[in-house]
CSV table of C-alpha atoms in Angstrom, one decimal:
chain,number,residue,atom,x,y,z
A,1,UNK,CA,17.6,-45.8,-41.2
A,2,UNK,CA,20.6,-45.3,-41.9
A,3,UNK,CA,22.4,-44.8,-45.4
A,4,UNK,CA,25.7,-46.0,-46.7
A,5,UNK,CA,28.2,-43.2,-46.7
A,6,UNK,CA,26.6,-42.4,-43.1
A,7,UNK,CA,28.0,-45.9,-41.7
A,8,UNK,CA,31.3,-45.0,-43.1
A,9,UNK,CA,31.2,-41.4,-41.6
A,10,UNK,CA,30.8,-42.7,-38.1
A,11,UNK,CA,33.0,-45.3,-38.8
A,12,UNK,CA,35.5,-42.7,-39.3
A,13,UNK,CA,35.1,-40.3,-37.0
A,14,UNK,CA,35.2,-43.4,-34.1
A,15,UNK,CA,37.9,-44.7,-35.6
A,16,UNK,CA,39.9,-41.5,-36.0
A,17,UNK,CA,38.0,-38.4,-34.1
A,18,UNK,CA,37.7,-39.6,-30.7
A,19,UNK,CA,34.4,-40.5,-31.5
A,20,UNK,CA,32.4,-41.8,-28.4
A,21,UNK,CA,29.3,-42.3,-26.2
A,22,UNK,CA,31.0,-40.9,-23.2
A,23,UNK,CA,28.2,-42.0,-20.7
A,24,UNK,CA,24.7,-44.4,-20.6
A,25,UNK,CA,22.9,-43.5,-17.7
A,26,UNK,CA,20.8,-44.3,-15.8
A,27,UNK,CA,17.8,-42.7,-14.0
A,28,UNK,CA,16.2,-44.3,-11.4
A,29,UNK,CA,13.9,-43.2,-8.3
A,30,UNK,CA,14.6,-43.8,-4.9
A,31,UNK,CA,11.2,-42.3,-3.6
A,32,UNK,CA,9.4,-45.7,-2.6
A,33,UNK,CA,12.6,-46.9,-0.3
A,34,UNK,CA,11.7,-43.9,1.9
A,35,UNK,CA,10.9,-45.1,5.7
A,36,UNK,CA,11.1,-43.5,8.4
A,37,UNK,CA,14.3,-46.3,9.7
A,38,UNK,CA,17.8,-45.6,8.1
A,39,UNK,CA,18.8,-49.4,7.8
A,40,UNK,CA,15.5,-50.6,6.7
A,41,UNK,CA,15.9,-47.2,4.0
A,42,UNK,CA,19.6,-48.5,2.9
A,43,UNK,CA,19.0,-51.9,2.7
A,44,UNK,CA,16.1,-51.0,0.6
A,45,UNK,CA,18.2,-48.9,-1.4
A,46,UNK,CA,20.7,-51.2,-2.4
A,47,UNK,CA,18.3,-53.9,-3.4
A,48,UNK,CA,16.5,-50.9,-5.1
A,49,UNK,CA,19.5,-50.3,-7.0
A,50,UNK,CA,20.9,-54.0,-7.5
A,51,UNK,CA,17.4,-55.2,-9.1
A,52,UNK,CA,17.3,-52.3,-11.7
A,53,UNK,CA,20.9,-51.9,-12.8
A,54,UNK,CA,22.1,-55.8,-12.8
A,55,UNK,CA,22.5,-55.5,-16.2
A,56,UNK,CA,23.4,-51.9,-17.4
A,57,UNK,CA,27.4,-53.5,-17.6
A,58,UNK,CA,26.4,-56.3,-19.8
A,59,UNK,CA,23.8,-54.5,-22.2
A,60,UNK,CA,26.5,-51.5,-22.6
A,61,UNK,CA,29.1,-54.1,-23.5
A,62,UNK,CA,26.8,-55.5,-26.1
A,63,UNK,CA,26.1,-52.3,-27.8
A,64,UNK,CA,29.4,-51.4,-28.0
A,65,UNK,CA,30.3,-55.3,-29.5
A,66,UNK,CA,26.9,-54.4,-31.8
A,67,UNK,CA,27.3,-51.0,-33.3
A,68,UNK,CA,30.9,-50.5,-32.4
A,69,UNK,CA,30.7,-47.3,-30.8
A,70,UNK,CA,33.1,-46.8,-27.8
A,71,UNK,CA,30.6,-46.7,-24.0
A,72,UNK,CA,33.4,-45.2,-22.0
A,73,UNK,CA,31.3,-44.4,-18.6
A,74,UNK,CA,28.0,-46.7,-17.2
A,75,UNK,CA,26.7,-44.5,-14.9
A,76,UNK,CA,23.4,-44.1,-12.6
A,77,UNK,CA,21.5,-41.1,-11.0
A,78,UNK,CA,19.5,-41.4,-8.2
A,79,UNK,CA,16.6,-39.1,-6.5
A,80,UNK,CA,18.7,-36.6,-4.5
A,81,UNK,CA,19.3,-38.5,-1.2
A,82,UNK,CA,18.3,-35.4,1.0
A,83,UNK,CA,15.2,-36.6,0.4
A,84,UNK,CA,15.5,-39.7,1.0
A,85,UNK,CA,17.6,-39.2,4.0
A,86,UNK,CA,15.0,-36.5,5.2
A,87,UNK,CA,13.2,-38.6,8.5
A,88,UNK,CA,17.2,-39.2,9.5
A,89,UNK,CA,19.8,-36.9,8.5
A,90,UNK,CA,22.2,-37.6,11.0
A,91,UNK,CA,22.4,-41.5,9.7
A,92,UNK,CA,22.8,-39.9,5.8
A,93,UNK,CA,26.3,-41.5,5.5
A,94,UNK,CA,24.5,-45.3,5.8
A,95,UNK,CA,22.1,-44.2,2.5
A,96,UNK,CA,25.8,-43.1,0.9
A,97,UNK,CA,27.2,-46.4,1.4
A,98,UNK,CA,24.1,-47.8,0.4
A,99,UNK,CA,24.7,-46.4,-3.1
A,100,UNK,CA,28.6,-47.1,-3.1
A,101,UNK,CA,27.9,-50.6,-2.7
A,102,UNK,CA,25.6,-50.7,-5.1
A,103,UNK,CA,27.6,-49.3,-7.7
A,104,UNK,CA,29.8,-51.5,-7.2
A,105,UNK,CA,27.9,-54.5,-7.3
A,106,UNK,CA,26.8,-53.5,-10.2
A,107,UNK,CA,29.8,-52.7,-11.9
A,108,UNK,CA,29.3,-48.4,-13.5
A,109,UNK,CA,32.0,-46.1,-12.7
A,110,UNK,CA,30.0,-43.8,-10.5
A,111,UNK,CA,26.7,-42.9,-8.7
A,112,UNK,CA,25.5,-39.6,-8.8
A,113,UNK,CA,22.8,-38.1,-6.2
A,114,UNK,CA,24.2,-37.9,-3.1
A,115,UNK,CA,22.4,-34.3,-3.4
A,116,UNK,CA,20.3,-31.7,-2.0
A,117,UNK,CA,18.1,-28.5,-4.0
A,118,UNK,CA,18.3,-25.7,-1.3
A,119,UNK,CA,18.4,-22.6,-4.2
A,120,UNK,CA,15.0,-20.9,-2.2
A,121,UNK,CA,16.0,-22.3,1.1
A,122,UNK,CA,17.1,-24.6,3.7
A,123,UNK,CA,15.4,-26.8,6.2
A,124,UNK,CA,17.4,-28.1,9.6
A,125,UNK,CA,17.7,-31.7,8.0
A,126,UNK,CA,19.1,-30.1,4.5
A,127,UNK,CA,22.2,-28.8,6.6
A,128,UNK,CA,22.7,-31.3,8.2
A,129,UNK,CA,22.9,-33.7,4.9
A,130,UNK,CA,25.0,-31.0,3.3
A,131,UNK,CA,27.5,-31.1,6.2
A,132,UNK,CA,27.7,-35.3,5.9
A,133,UNK,CA,29.5,-34.6,2.5
A,134,UNK,CA,32.6,-34.3,3.1
A,135,UNK,CA,32.7,-37.9,5.3
A,136,UNK,CA,30.6,-39.2,2.8
A,137,UNK,CA,32.7,-39.0,0.2
A,138,UNK,CA,35.7,-39.5,1.7
A,139,UNK,CA,34.9,-42.8,2.7
A,140,UNK,CA,33.7,-44.4,-0.6
A,141,UNK,CA,34.9,-44.1,-4.3
A,142,UNK,CA,32.3,-44.1,-6.5
A,143,UNK,CA,29.8,-41.8,-5.2
A,144,UNK,CA,29.5,-38.1,-6.5
A,145,UNK,CA,27.5,-35.2,-4.7
A,146,UNK,CA,25.7,-32.0,-6.0
A,147,UNK,CA,24.3,-29.3,-3.9
A,148,UNK,CA,21.8,-26.7,-5.9
A,149,UNK,CA,22.2,-22.8,-4.6
A,150,UNK,CA,20.1,-20.6,-6.8
A,151,UNK,CA,17.8,-20.6,-9.3
A,152,UNK,CA,16.8,-17.5,-12.1
A,153,UNK,CA,13.1,-18.1,-10.6
A,154,UNK,CA,14.1,-17.8,-6.9
A,155,UNK,CA,17.4,-16.4,-6.5
A,156,UNK,CA,20.6,-17.5,-4.8
A,157,UNK,CA,19.9,-19.0,-1.2
A,158,UNK,CA,23.9,-17.1,0.2
A,159,UNK,CA,23.4,-19.5,3.1
A,160,UNK,CA,23.7,-22.3,1.2
A,161,UNK,CA,26.8,-21.0,-0.9
A,162,UNK,CA,28.8,-19.8,2.7
A,163,UNK,CA,28.3,-23.4,4.2
A,164,UNK,CA,29.5,-24.9,0.5
A,165,UNK,CA,32.4,-23.0,0.5
A,166,UNK,CA,33.2,-24.6,4.3
A,167,UNK,CA,32.2,-28.5,2.9
A,168,UNK,CA,34.6,-27.5,0.2
A,169,UNK,CA,37.2,-26.3,2.5
A,170,UNK,CA,36.2,-29.5,4.5
A,171,UNK,CA,36.3,-32.2,2.2
A,172,UNK,CA,39.8,-31.1,0.5
A,173,UNK,CA,41.6,-31.1,4.1
A,174,UNK,CA,40.0,-34.9,4.5
A,175,UNK,CA,41.2,-36.3,1.4
A,176,UNK,CA,44.6,-34.3,1.0
A,177,UNK,CA,46.4,-37.5,1.0
A,178,UNK,CA,44.9,-37.9,-2.8
A,179,UNK,CA,45.5,-34.0,-3.7
A,180,UNK,CA,41.4,-33.1,-2.6
A,181,UNK,CA,40.3,-35.5,-5.1
A,182,UNK,CA,37.3,-35.9,-2.8
A,183,UNK,CA,36.3,-31.9,-4.1
A,184,UNK,CA,36.8,-33.8,-8.0
A,185,UNK,CA,33.3,-35.4,-7.0
A,186,UNK,CA,31.6,-32.2,-5.8
A,187,UNK,CA,29.8,-29.7,-8.1
A,188,UNK,CA,27.3,-26.9,-7.1
A,189,UNK,CA,24.5,-25.6,-9.2
A,190,UNK,CA,22.4,-22.8,-10.4
A,191,UNK,CA,19.5,-23.5,-12.3
A,192,UNK,CA,21.0,-27.4,-12.1
A,193,UNK,CA,18.8,-29.8,-14.4
A,194,UNK,CA,17.0,-33.0,-13.4
A,195,UNK,CA,17.9,-35.1,-16.6
A,196,UNK,CA,21.7,-34.7,-16.5
A,197,UNK,CA,24.1,-37.6,-17.5
A,198,UNK,CA,27.2,-36.2,-16.4
A,199,UNK,CA,28.7,-36.6,-13.2
A,200,UNK,CA,30.1,-35.5,-10.9
A,201,UNK,CA,26.6,-33.4,-11.0
A,202,UNK,CA,24.1,-35.7,-12.2
A,203,UNK,CA,20.5,-36.6,-10.3
A,204,UNK,CA,17.5,-38.1,-11.1
A,205,UNK,CA,14.6,-35.4,-10.5
A,206,UNK,CA,11.5,-35.8,-8.7
A,207,UNK,CA,9.6,-34.7,-12.0
A,208,UNK,CA,11.5,-38.3,-13.9
A,209,UNK,CA,9.6,-41.3,-14.6
A,210,UNK,CA,11.1,-44.1,-12.0
A,211,UNK,CA,13.4,-45.7,-14.7
A,212,UNK,CA,14.9,-43.5,-17.3
A,213,UNK,CA,18.2,-43.8,-19.7
A,214,UNK,CA,19.9,-41.0,-20.5
A,215,UNK,CA,23.1,-41.2,-22.7
A,216,UNK,CA,26.1,-37.6,-22.9
A,217,UNK,CA,27.8,-38.4,-26.2
A,218,UNK,CA,30.9,-36.2,-26.8
A,219,UNK,CA,33.0,-35.6,-30.2
A,220,UNK,CA,35.1,-32.5,-29.9
A,221,UNK,CA,38.0,-34.2,-32.4
A,222,UNK,CA,34.8,-35.2,-34.7
A,223,UNK,CA,34.4,-31.6,-34.5
A,224,UNK,CA,37.6,-30.1,-34.9
A,225,UNK,CA,38.6,-32.0,-38.3
A,226,UNK,CA,35.6,-31.0,-39.5
A,227,UNK,CA,37.3,-27.6,-39.0
A,228,UNK,CA,40.3,-28.4,-40.4
A,229,UNK,CA,38.5,-29.1,-43.7
A,230,UNK,CA,37.6,-25.6,-44.3
A,231,UNK,CA,40.1,-23.6,-43.3
A,232,UNK,CA,39.2,-21.2,-45.6
A,233,UNK,CA,35.4,-20.6,-44.0
A,234,UNK,CA,34.2,-17.4,-43.1
A,235,UNK,CA,32.4,-17.6,-39.8
A,236,UNK,CA,28.7,-18.5,-41.0
A,237,UNK,CA,30.3,-21.0,-43.1
A,238,UNK,CA,32.1,-22.5,-39.8
A,239,UNK,CA,28.7,-22.5,-38.1
A,240,UNK,CA,27.0,-24.3,-40.9
A,241,UNK,CA,30.2,-27.6,-40.5
A,242,UNK,CA,29.8,-28.0,-36.6
A,243,UNK,CA,25.7,-27.6,-36.7
A,244,UNK,CA,25.9,-30.8,-39.7
A,245,UNK,CA,28.7,-32.4,-37.4
A,246,UNK,CA,26.4,-31.8,-34.5
A,247,UNK,CA,23.9,-33.6,-36.5
A,248,UNK,CA,25.5,-36.9,-36.6
A,249,UNK,CA,27.4,-37.2,-33.4
A,250,UNK,CA,23.3,-36.6,-31.9
A,251,UNK,CA,21.9,-39.5,-34.3
A,252,UNK,CA,25.0,-41.7,-32.9
A,253,UNK,CA,23.8,-41.1,-29.6
A,254,UNK,CA,19.8,-41.6,-29.8
A,255,UNK,CA,20.7,-44.8,-31.5
A,256,UNK,CA,22.6,-46.0,-28.4
A,257,UNK,CA,20.0,-44.4,-26.2
A,258,UNK,CA,16.7,-45.7,-27.3
A,259,UNK,CA,18.9,-49.0,-27.8
A,260,UNK,CA,19.9,-49.2,-24.0
A,261,UNK,CA,16.4,-48.3,-22.8
A,262,UNK,CA,14.8,-50.6,-24.9
A,263,UNK,CA,17.2,-53.3,-23.5
A,264,UNK,CA,17.2,-52.2,-19.7
A,265,UNK,CA,13.5,-52.0,-19.7
A,266,UNK,CA,13.1,-48.2,-19.1
A,267,UNK,CA,12.1,-45.0,-21.0
A,268,UNK,CA,14.6,-43.4,-23.3
A,269,UNK,CA,14.5,-40.0,-21.4
A,270,UNK,CA,17.5,-37.9,-23.5
A,271,UNK,CA,20.9,-37.0,-25.6
A,272,UNK,CA,23.3,-34.6,-23.9
A,273,UNK,CA,25.7,-33.4,-26.4
A,274,UNK,CA,27.8,-31.5,-25.0
A,275,UNK,CA,31.4,-31.8,-26.3
A,276,UNK,CA,33.0,-33.1,-23.5
A,277,UNK,CA,36.6,-33.2,-23.5
A,278,UNK,CA,39.4,-36.1,-22.2
A,279,UNK,CA,43.2,-35.3,-21.1
A,280,UNK,CA,44.1,-37.4,-24.7
A,281,UNK,CA,45.8,-34.7,-27.4
A,282,UNK,CA,42.9,-34.8,-30.4
A,283,UNK,CA,39.8,-34.5,-28.3
A,284,UNK,CA,40.1,-30.9,-26.9
A,285,UNK,CA,37.1,-27.7,-26.8
A,286,UNK,CA,40.3,-25.3,-26.4
A,287,UNK,CA,41.7,-27.6,-29.6
A,288,UNK,CA,38.4,-26.8,-31.6
A,289,UNK,CA,38.9,-22.8,-30.1
A,290,UNK,CA,42.4,-22.4,-31.4
A,291,UNK,CA,41.1,-24.1,-34.9
A,292,UNK,CA,39.4,-21.8,-35.0
A,293,UNK,CA,41.5,-18.6,-35.2
A,294,UNK,CA,42.5,-18.2,-31.8
A,295,UNK,CA,46.6,-18.3,-31.2
A,296,UNK,CA,45.9,-20.3,-27.7
A,297,UNK,CA,42.4,-20.3,-25.9
A,298,UNK,CA,42.4,-17.6,-23.4
A,299,UNK,CA,43.3,-14.8,-25.0
A,300,UNK,CA,40.8,-12.4,-26.8
A,301,UNK,CA,37.7,-13.4,-28.8
A,302,UNK,CA,37.8,-16.9,-27.1
A,303,UNK,CA,34.3,-16.0,-25.2
A,304,UNK,CA,33.0,-15.6,-28.8
A,305,UNK,CA,34.0,-18.4,-30.3
A,306,UNK,CA,33.2,-20.4,-27.4
A,307,UNK,CA,29.8,-18.5,-27.7
A,308,UNK,CA,29.5,-19.2,-31.6
A,309,UNK,CA,30.6,-23.6,-30.9
A,310,UNK,CA,27.9,-23.8,-27.8
A,311,UNK,CA,25.3,-22.8,-30.3
A,312,UNK,CA,26.4,-24.4,-33.5
A,313,UNK,CA,26.3,-27.7,-31.5
A,314,UNK,CA,22.7,-26.5,-29.6
A,315,UNK,CA,21.4,-26.1,-33.3
A,316,UNK,CA,22.7,-29.0,-34.4
A,317,UNK,CA,21.1,-31.8,-32.0
A,318,UNK,CA,17.7,-30.4,-31.8
A,319,UNK,CA,17.8,-31.2,-35.6
A,320,UNK,CA,18.8,-34.7,-35.0
A,321,UNK,CA,16.5,-35.4,-31.8
A,322,UNK,CA,13.3,-34.5,-30.4
A,323,UNK,CA,14.8,-35.4,-27.3
A,324,UNK,CA,18.3,-33.0,-26.6
A,325,UNK,CA,18.6,-32.6,-23.0
A,326,UNK,CA,20.5,-32.3,-20.0
A,327,UNK,CA,23.3,-30.0,-20.3
A,328,UNK,CA,24.3,-30.3,-23.9
A,329,UNK,CA,26.7,-27.6,-25.7
A,330,UNK,CA,30.5,-27.3,-24.7
A,331,UNK,CA,32.3,-28.5,-21.5
A,332,UNK,CA,35.5,-26.6,-20.4
A,333,UNK,CA,37.4,-28.5,-17.9
A,334,UNK,CA,40.7,-27.5,-17.2
A,335,UNK,CA,42.1,-30.9,-15.8
A,336,UNK,CA,40.6,-32.8,-18.7
A,337,UNK,CA,41.0,-30.8,-21.4
A,338,UNK,CA,44.6,-31.2,-23.2
A,339,UNK,CA,44.8,-27.8,-24.2
A,340,UNK,CA,43.1,-26.0,-21.6
A,341,UNK,CA,46.1,-27.4,-19.0
A,342,UNK,CA,48.9,-25.9,-21.9
A,343,UNK,CA,47.2,-22.9,-21.5
A,344,UNK,CA,46.6,-22.5,-17.8
A,345,UNK,CA,50.6,-23.5,-17.6
A,346,UNK,CA,51.7,-20.6,-19.8
A,347,UNK,CA,49.5,-17.9,-17.8
A,348,UNK,CA,47.3,-17.6,-21.0
A,349,UNK,CA,44.4,-19.0,-18.7
A,350,UNK,CA,42.9,-17.7,-15.9
A,351,UNK,CA,39.6,-17.7,-13.6
A,352,UNK,CA,38.3,-14.3,-14.7
A,353,UNK,CA,38.4,-15.4,-18.3
A,354,UNK,CA,37.0,-18.9,-17.3
A,355,UNK,CA,34.9,-17.2,-15.8
A,356,UNK,CA,34.0,-14.9,-18.9
A,357,UNK,CA,33.3,-17.8,-21.0
A,358,UNK,CA,31.3,-20.0,-18.3
A,359,UNK,CA,28.0,-17.1,-19.6
A,360,UNK,CA,28.2,-18.9,-22.7
A,361,UNK,CA,29.5,-22.1,-22.7
A,362,UNK,CA,27.3,-25.6,-21.5
A,363,UNK,CA,28.0,-25.4,-17.4
A,364,UNK,CA,30.6,-23.5,-15.8
A,365,UNK,CA,34.0,-23.2,-13.8
A,366,UNK,CA,34.7,-27.0,-14.0
A,367,UNK,CA,37.8,-29.3,-12.1
A,368,UNK,CA,40.0,-26.0,-11.5
A,369,UNK,CA,42.6,-26.7,-9.0
A,370,UNK,CA,43.5,-23.2,-6.5
A,371,UNK,CA,46.2,-22.8,-4.2
A,372,UNK,CA,45.3,-25.6,-0.8
A,373,UNK,CA,45.1,-22.3,2.0
A,374,UNK,CA,42.5,-20.3,-0.2
A,375,UNK,CA,39.4,-19.3,2.3
A,376,UNK,CA,36.3,-20.8,2.6
A,377,UNK,CA,34.7,-17.4,1.9
A,378,UNK,CA,36.7,-17.2,-1.0
A,379,UNK,CA,35.9,-20.3,-2.1
A,380,UNK,CA,32.0,-18.9,-1.5
A,381,UNK,CA,32.3,-15.5,-3.5
A,382,UNK,CA,33.3,-17.9,-6.7
A,383,UNK,CA,30.3,-20.1,-6.5
A,384,UNK,CA,28.3,-16.8,-5.6
A,385,UNK,CA,29.8,-15.6,-8.9
A,386,UNK,CA,29.5,-18.2,-11.5
A,387,UNK,CA,25.4,-18.6,-9.6
A,388,UNK,CA,24.8,-14.9,-10.4
A,389,UNK,CA,26.0,-15.4,-14.3
A,390,UNK,CA,23.4,-18.8,-14.5
A,391,UNK,CA,20.5,-16.7,-12.3
A,392,UNK,CA,20.7,-13.4,-14.7
A,393,UNK,CA,21.2,-16.0,-17.5
A,394,UNK,CA,18.7,-18.9,-17.1
A,395,UNK,CA,20.8,-21.1,-17.7
A,396,UNK,CA,22.9,-23.9,-16.2
A,397,UNK,CA,26.2,-22.7,-14.1
A,398,UNK,CA,28.3,-24.6,-12.2
A,399,UNK,CA,31.7,-24.6,-9.9
A,400,UNK,CA,34.3,-27.5,-9.1
A,401,UNK,CA,36.7,-26.0,-7.8
A,402,UNK,CA,39.7,-28.0,-5.8
A,403,UNK,CA,42.0,-26.0,-2.8
A,404,UNK,CA,44.8,-29.0,-3.0
A,405,UNK,CA,45.8,-29.1,0.5
A,406,UNK,CA,49.9,-28.5,0.5
A,407,UNK,CA,50.1,-26.7,-3.1
A,408,UNK,CA,50.4,-23.4,-4.7
A,409,UNK,CA,50.7,-21.4,-7.6
A,410,UNK,CA,52.8,-22.8,-10.3
A,411,UNK,CA,52.5,-26.6,-9.4
A,412,UNK,CA,50.1,-28.8,-10.4
A,413,UNK,CA,47.8,-32.0,-9.0
A,414,UNK,CA,47.0,-35.7,-10.9
A,415,UNK,CA,44.3,-36.6,-10.9
A,416,UNK,CA,44.7,-39.7,-13.4
A,417,UNK,CA,42.3,-40.9,-16.0
A,418,UNK,CA,39.5,-38.8,-17.6
A,419,UNK,CA,39.9,-36.5,-14.5
A,420,UNK,CA,43.5,-35.7,-15.8
A,421,UNK,CA,45.8,-32.9,-14.2
A,422,UNK,CA,45.2,-29.2,-13.1
A,423,UNK,CA,48.1,-26.5,-13.1
A,424,UNK,CA,46.9,-24.8,-9.7
A,425,UNK,CA,45.8,-21.5,-10.8
A,426,UNK,CA,45.4,-17.9,-8.6
A,427,UNK,CA,42.7,-16.4,-6.6
A,428,UNK,CA,42.2,-12.4,-5.9
A,429,UNK,CA,43.7,-12.3,-2.8
A,430,UNK,CA,41.3,-9.6,-1.5
A,431,UNK,CA,38.7,-10.8,0.7
A,432,UNK,CA,35.2,-11.3,0.2
A,433,UNK,CA,34.4,-12.4,3.4
A,434,UNK,CA,32.3,-9.4,4.7
A,435,UNK,CA,30.1,-10.0,1.7
A,436,UNK,CA,29.4,-14.0,2.1
A,437,UNK,CA,29.3,-13.0,6.2
A,438,UNK,CA,25.5,-11.2,5.5
A,439,UNK,CA,24.1,-14.1,4.8
A,440,UNK,CA,20.4,-14.3,3.4
A,441,UNK,CA,19.1,-14.2,-0.1
A,442,UNK,CA,20.2,-12.9,-3.8
A,443,UNK,CA,16.8,-12.0,-5.0
A,444,UNK,CA,15.6,-13.4,-8.2
A,445,UNK,CA,16.3,-11.2,-11.5
A,446,UNK,CA,12.9,-8.6,-12.6
A,447,UNK,CA,12.9,-11.2,-16.0
A,448,UNK,CA,12.0,-14.3,-13.9
A,449,UNK,CA,8.6,-12.9,-13.5
A,450,UNK,CA,7.3,-14.5,-16.9
A,451,UNK,CA,4.2,-15.4,-15.2
């Protein structure tokens, strides 16, 4: 039961501090849909999703009316589609269209899982599937894609890293009329998790049950207001306040997750308590870091502040729920955070600093726009750097980068909505093409051998 004081605090967080349920995501297994015929499989995929998720829009609306907590997005994640398409990789686009059509029919914002897991090796059918990603993302609206190229146990598949640099460049070119928007729906992972409710990287892992509800709850504004209330606190007191605030946020998320699962006839999976910002003022991770004592995010001390924030959020979350999972921490997407955008525009935040921050944040280099003439090998090298941080530190890292066609440093691209706008950030001019062209596997670190 919730006390009257807890209820009033939650109401205040919703009305004044931008607390929301960022997403209710239904994870669905498509394994029962696999057959040797592409057309039949596509029909089965569409029917399976529509049958299981037909009530998701109505249920989330009812939960908002019942509890008053805004639910921003309704989403679906599915079994990595490369597995579904293995018998017919040349027709993978049919599955992509079925997924997008089903998402449209049931009324969700995004559907994730046009994905491949190639962290140790890449079969022929997986390479064909990955090469289909640009065309499929260009021809669909709600479909999101991800590829896992490394893990702490296997190392980094550099052949897949090289391929993904080419795929990202091609995706940007095909969607040039929208500022390379296709790349905003494509994530490259190291150590991808199976229960992530956030897009564009969500997929339903093969180790998950058939139908599950995962909830992503977010409240950067709540944390910022909590810190504002104790301006003279030392860092230990600050960490304690963040922990207590994360506890309250997670409790709200768990309530919605349990109720959504019950009403949708699904298992309750996890609550992901990531602090996911939006372009709105008062809903910024950068603003939290600046409230902690930085003149501007990106300056010296930023990585330390982010490390403390991320750790305190996780500690508060695990106190509130035994089902914390997904990514859980702080996101630092440039285009989706008003404070990050401002810091990048003023030159206080660059890719190198963002890379350092990813060693301690929730994911990685996210929604970063770079010049359209950035080479595929440079994109691959950025992916390799980020994957190396994830591999060595045994954490999830990711890259969602947009080489914006026709744009250069000093300009910006505007995607609108939650995806926001991004200043074009410079990359290093020196080439890494010889390194990327070597291919092969970067071996797993010695500390991965824990059996």
